[in-house]
PDB file of C-alpha atoms in Angstrom:
ATOM      1  CA  MET P   1      -9.800  23.040 -25.259  1.00 74.00           C
ATOM      2  CA  PRO P   2     -12.489  25.308 -23.844  1.00 85.00           C
ATOM      3  CA  ALA P   3     -14.804  23.986 -21.192  1.00 94.00           C
ATOM      4  CA  ILE P   4     -18.390  23.182 -22.331  1.00 96.00           C
ATOM      5  CA  ARG P   5     -21.220  23.625 -20.023  1.00 96.00           C
ATOM      6  CA  ARG P   6     -25.049  24.499 -20.054  1.00 97.00           C
ATOM      7  CA  GLY P   7     -25.955  27.994 -21.124  1.00 97.00           C
ATOM      8  CA  ARG P   8     -27.232  30.541 -18.544  1.00 96.00           C
ATOM      9  CA  ALA P   9     -28.836  33.977 -18.505  1.00 97.00           C
ATOM     10  CA  GLU P  10     -25.546  35.536 -17.657  1.00 96.00           C
ATOM     11  CA  ASP P  11     -24.168  34.312 -20.992  1.00 96.00           C
ATOM     12  CA  LEU P  12     -26.838  36.032 -23.075  1.00 96.00           C
ATOM     13  CA  VAL P  13     -24.756  39.287 -23.783  1.00 96.00           C
ATOM     14  CA  ALA P  14     -21.744  37.169 -24.907  1.00 96.00           C
ATOM     15  CA  ILE P  15     -23.941  35.053 -27.081  1.00 96.00           C
ATOM     16  CA  ALA P  16     -25.560  38.259 -28.754  1.00 96.00           C
ATOM     17  CA  GLU P  17     -21.895  39.561 -29.512  1.00 95.00           C
ATOM     18  CA  ILE P  18     -20.993  36.080 -31.082  1.00 95.00           C
ATOM     19  CA  GLN P  19     -24.153  36.157 -33.203  1.00 92.00           C
ATOM     20  CA  ALA P  20     -23.238  39.888 -34.372  1.00 91.00           C
ATOM     21  CA  ALA P  21     -19.774  38.926 -35.209  1.00 92.00           C
ATOM     22  CA  SER P  22     -21.194  35.871 -37.219  1.00 88.00           C
ATOM     23  CA  PRO P  23     -23.312  37.170 -40.036  1.00 80.00           C
ATOM     24  CA  GLU P  24     -23.412  33.781 -41.604  1.00 78.00           C
ATOM     25  CA  ALA P  25     -25.162  32.408 -38.458  1.00 79.00           C
ATOM     26  CA  ALA P  26     -28.788  32.543 -37.661  1.00 79.00           C
ATOM     27  CA  GLN P  27     -29.675  35.843 -35.630  1.00 82.00           C
ATOM     28  CA  TRP P  28     -32.071  34.494 -33.081  1.00 87.00           C
ATOM     29  CA  LYS P  29     -33.102  36.454 -29.939  1.00 92.00           C
ATOM     30  CA  PRO P  30     -30.591  35.294 -27.500  1.00 93.00           C
ATOM     31  CA  GLU P  31     -32.943  35.169 -24.746  1.00 94.00           C
ATOM     32  CA  ASP P  32     -35.021  32.627 -26.684  1.00 94.00           C
ATOM     33  CA  TYR P  33     -32.261  30.161 -26.306  1.00 94.00           C
ATOM     34  CA  LEU P  34     -32.817  29.706 -22.582  1.00 95.00           C
ATOM     35  CA  ALA P  35     -35.927  27.726 -23.302  1.00 95.00           C
ATOM     36  CA  GLN P  36     -33.788  25.465 -25.622  1.00 95.00           C
ATOM     37  CA  LEU P  37     -30.922  23.059 -25.277  1.00 96.00           C
ATOM     38  CA  LEU P  38     -28.071  25.617 -24.945  1.00 97.00           C
ATOM     39  CA  LEU P  39     -24.510  24.804 -24.457  1.00 97.00           C
ATOM     40  CA  VAL P  40     -21.505  27.127 -24.251  1.00 97.00           C
ATOM     41  CA  ALA P  41     -17.770  26.821 -24.734  1.00 97.00           C
ATOM     42  CA  THR P  42     -15.820  28.962 -22.198  1.00 95.00           C
ATOM     43  CA  ALA P  43     -12.263  29.939 -22.289  1.00 91.00           C
ATOM     44  CA  GLY P  44     -10.897  31.860 -19.416  1.00 84.00           C
ATOM     45  CA  ALA P  45     -13.666  33.922 -17.983  1.00 78.00           C
ATOM     46  CA  GLY P  46     -15.554  34.366 -21.399  1.00 93.00           C
ATOM     47  CA  VAL P  47     -17.876  32.351 -23.710  1.00 96.00           C
ATOM     48  CA  VAL P  48     -16.199  31.643 -27.021  1.00 96.00           C
ATOM     49  CA  GLY P  49     -18.965  29.743 -28.657  1.00 97.00           C
ATOM     50  CA  PHE P  50     -22.433  28.209 -28.273  1.00 96.00           C
ATOM     51  CA  VAL P  51     -24.818  25.780 -29.786  1.00 97.00           C
ATOM     52  CA  ALA P  52     -28.710  25.910 -29.483  1.00 97.00           C
ATOM     53  CA  ALA P  53     -30.995  23.106 -30.242  1.00 97.00           C
ATOM     54  CA  ARG P  54     -34.504  21.965 -29.633  1.00 96.00           C
ATOM     55  CA  PRO P  55     -36.581  18.724 -29.591  1.00 96.00           C
ATOM     56  CA  VAL P  56     -39.063  18.636 -32.377  1.00 95.00           C
ATOM     57  CA  ALA P  57     -40.329  15.111 -32.056  1.00 93.00           C
ATOM     58  CA  ASP P  58     -39.410  11.813 -30.150  1.00 92.00           C
ATOM     59  CA  ARG P  59     -35.575  11.493 -30.596  1.00 93.00           C
ATOM     60  CA  GLU P  60     -35.548  14.210 -33.258  1.00 95.00           C
ATOM     61  CA  PHE P  61     -33.751  17.531 -32.679  1.00 97.00           C
ATOM     62  CA  GLU P  62     -33.194  20.729 -34.616  1.00 96.00           C
ATOM     63  CA  ILE P  63     -29.872  22.583 -34.300  1.00 96.00           C
ATOM     64  CA  LEU P  64     -31.032  26.361 -34.173  1.00 95.00           C
ATOM     65  CA  ASN P  65     -27.532  27.903 -34.131  1.00 93.00           C
ATOM     66  CA  LEU P  66     -23.980  27.096 -33.836  1.00 94.00           C
ATOM     67  CA  ALA P  67     -21.235  30.018 -33.696  1.00 93.00           C
ATOM     68  CA  VAL P  68     -17.791  30.612 -32.310  1.00 94.00           C
ATOM     69  CA  VAL P  69     -16.056  33.904 -31.869  1.00 93.00           C
ATOM     70  CA  PRO P  70     -14.062  34.597 -35.054  1.00 89.00           C
ATOM     71  CA  ASP P  71     -10.565  34.666 -33.301  1.00 89.00           C
ATOM     72  CA  PHE P  72     -11.371  31.042 -31.897  1.00 89.00           C
ATOM     73  CA  ARG P  73     -12.504  29.516 -35.010  1.00 89.00           C
ATOM     74  CA  ARG P  74     -10.736  26.478 -36.606  1.00 87.00           C
ATOM     75  CA  ARG P  75      -9.758  25.252 -33.172  1.00 90.00           C
ATOM     76  CA  GLY P  76     -12.395  22.416 -32.736  1.00 89.00           C
ATOM     77  CA  ILE P  77     -14.628  24.405 -30.556  1.00 94.00           C
ATOM     78  CA  ALA P  78     -17.783  23.901 -32.779  1.00 93.00           C
ATOM     79  CA  ARG P  79     -16.811  20.129 -33.188  1.00 92.00           C
ATOM     80  CA  GLU P  80     -16.590  19.949 -29.297  1.00 95.00           C
ATOM     81  CA  LEU P  81     -19.925  21.590 -28.734  1.00 96.00           C
ATOM     82  CA  LEU P  82     -21.523  19.149 -30.996  1.00 95.00           C
ATOM     83  CA  ARG P  83     -19.733  16.172 -29.552  1.00 94.00           C
ATOM     84  CA  VAL P  84     -21.255  17.173 -26.080  1.00 95.00           C
ATOM     85  CA  LEU P  85     -24.748  17.834 -27.663  1.00 96.00           C
ATOM     86  CA  PHE P  86     -24.718  14.244 -29.337  1.00 95.00           C
ATOM     87  CA  GLN P  87     -23.208  12.713 -26.014  1.00 93.00           C
ATOM     88  CA  ASP P  88     -26.070  14.133 -24.011  1.00 91.00           C
ATOM     89  CA  TYR P  89     -29.055  13.605 -26.612  1.00 93.00           C
ATOM     90  CA  HIS P  90     -29.566  10.837 -28.811  1.00 93.00           C
ATOM     91  CA  GLY P  91     -31.432  10.742 -32.096  1.00 95.00           C
ATOM     92  CA  THR P  92     -31.654  12.444 -35.378  1.00 97.00           C
ATOM     93  CA  PHE P  93     -30.393  16.228 -35.681  1.00 97.00           C
ATOM     94  CA  TYR P  94     -31.229  18.406 -38.429  1.00 97.00           C
ATOM     95  CA  LEU P  95     -29.907  21.878 -39.254  1.00 96.00           C
ATOM     96  CA  GLU P  96     -30.055  24.535 -42.133  1.00 95.00           C
ATOM     97  CA  VAL P  97     -26.805  26.156 -43.278  1.00 93.00           C
ATOM     98  CA  ARG P  98     -26.352  28.923 -45.751  1.00 92.00           C
ATOM     99  CA  GLU P  99     -25.433  27.492 -49.156  1.00 94.00           C
ATOM    100  CA  SER P 100     -22.499  29.903 -49.455  1.00 92.00           C
ATOM    101  CA  ASN P 101     -21.099  28.720 -45.901  1.00 90.00           C
ATOM    102  CA  GLN P 102     -18.721  26.070 -47.413  1.00 91.00           C
ATOM    103  CA  ASP P 103     -16.607  25.916 -44.354  1.00 87.00           C
ATOM    104  CA  ALA P 104     -19.685  24.950 -42.099  1.00 89.00           C
ATOM    105  CA  GLN P 105     -20.817  22.394 -44.607  1.00 93.00           C
ATOM    106  CA  MET P 106     -17.342  20.786 -44.588  1.00 91.00           C
ATOM    107  CA  CYS P 107     -17.348  20.755 -40.876  1.00 89.00           C
ATOM    108  CA  TYR P 108     -20.637  19.250 -40.682  1.00 93.00           C
ATOM    109  CA  LYS P 109     -19.862  16.494 -43.265  1.00 95.00           C
ATOM    110  CA  SER P 110     -16.695  15.631 -41.455  1.00 92.00           C
ATOM    111  CA  LEU P 111     -18.674  14.780 -38.343  1.00 92.00           C
ATOM    112  CA  GLY P 112     -21.051  12.605 -40.273  1.00 94.00           C
ATOM    113  CA  PHE P 113     -23.950  14.976 -41.293  1.00 96.00           C
ATOM    114  CA  GLN P 114     -25.462  14.181 -44.595  1.00 97.00           C
ATOM    115  CA  GLN P 115     -27.058  16.778 -47.216  1.00 96.00           C
ATOM    116  CA  VAL P 116     -30.947  16.041 -47.178  1.00 96.00           C
ATOM    117  CA  THR P 117     -32.274  18.835 -49.431  1.00 97.00           C
ATOM    118  CA  ARG P 118     -31.897  22.404 -50.565  1.00 97.00           C
ATOM    119  CA  ARG P 119     -34.451  25.190 -49.586  1.00 95.00           C
ATOM    120  CA  PRO P 120     -34.367  28.043 -52.128  1.00 95.00           C
ATOM    121  CA  GLY P 121     -34.916  31.497 -50.690  1.00 92.00           C
ATOM    122  CA  TYR P 122     -34.687  30.434 -47.106  1.00 91.00           C
ATOM    123  CA  TYR P 123     -32.442  32.910 -45.752  1.00 87.00           C
ATOM    124  CA  GLU P 124     -32.822  36.823 -45.787  1.00 84.00           C
ATOM    125  CA  SER P 125     -30.210  39.486 -45.548  1.00 79.00           C
ATOM    126  CA  PRO P 126     -28.953  38.525 -48.062  1.00 83.00           C
ATOM    127  CA  PRO P 127     -31.361  36.214 -49.561  1.00 90.00           C
ATOM    128  CA  GLU P 128     -29.973  32.834 -49.965  1.00 91.00           C
ATOM    129  CA  ALA P 129     -30.722  29.007 -50.044  1.00 95.00           C
ATOM    130  CA  ALA P 130     -30.352  26.813 -47.292  1.00 94.00           C
ATOM    131  CA  ILE P 131     -28.681  23.242 -47.245  1.00 96.00           C
ATOM    132  CA  VAL P 132     -30.547  20.925 -44.846  1.00 97.00           C
ATOM    133  CA  MET P 133     -28.343  18.420 -43.269  1.00 96.00           C
ATOM    134  CA  LYS P 134     -29.027  15.543 -40.828  1.00 97.00           C
ATOM    135  CA  PHE P 135     -26.920  13.485 -38.379  1.00 96.00           C
ATOM    136  CA  HIS P 136     -27.993  10.367 -36.272  1.00 91.00           C
ATOM    137  CA  SER P 137     -26.457  10.182 -32.835  1.00 82.00           C
ATOM    138  CA  CYS P 138     -26.633   6.896 -31.075  1.00 75.00           C
TER     139      CYS P 138
END
């Protein structure tokens, strides 16, 4: 299993590459993640996945992005990134996921996330609805 650690400035190139290889993921400016809660998964000398979140209220967080290198998917890396995030921060976590991204929705549901609502037209390129999900971490 890859090691999980805090993200750093030297990880931004790898994070940008992971985003570029993950069109279903949000496409934020990687440098903006440094001001957020940023965790990366590393295997060997490289970053193979990341999660970025931010506090939005007392004990309430928004997961901004979660992505894994395509060749490393379905190995539990996203699950481990979230496990460490929930271990370090306690409260309610929200996220949006593309309606068409059934694999991600199934992963989130298996972790205990519940669908809250649907936001039509939330995503661009291509236009698509978002499914809003939440999870409570004790």
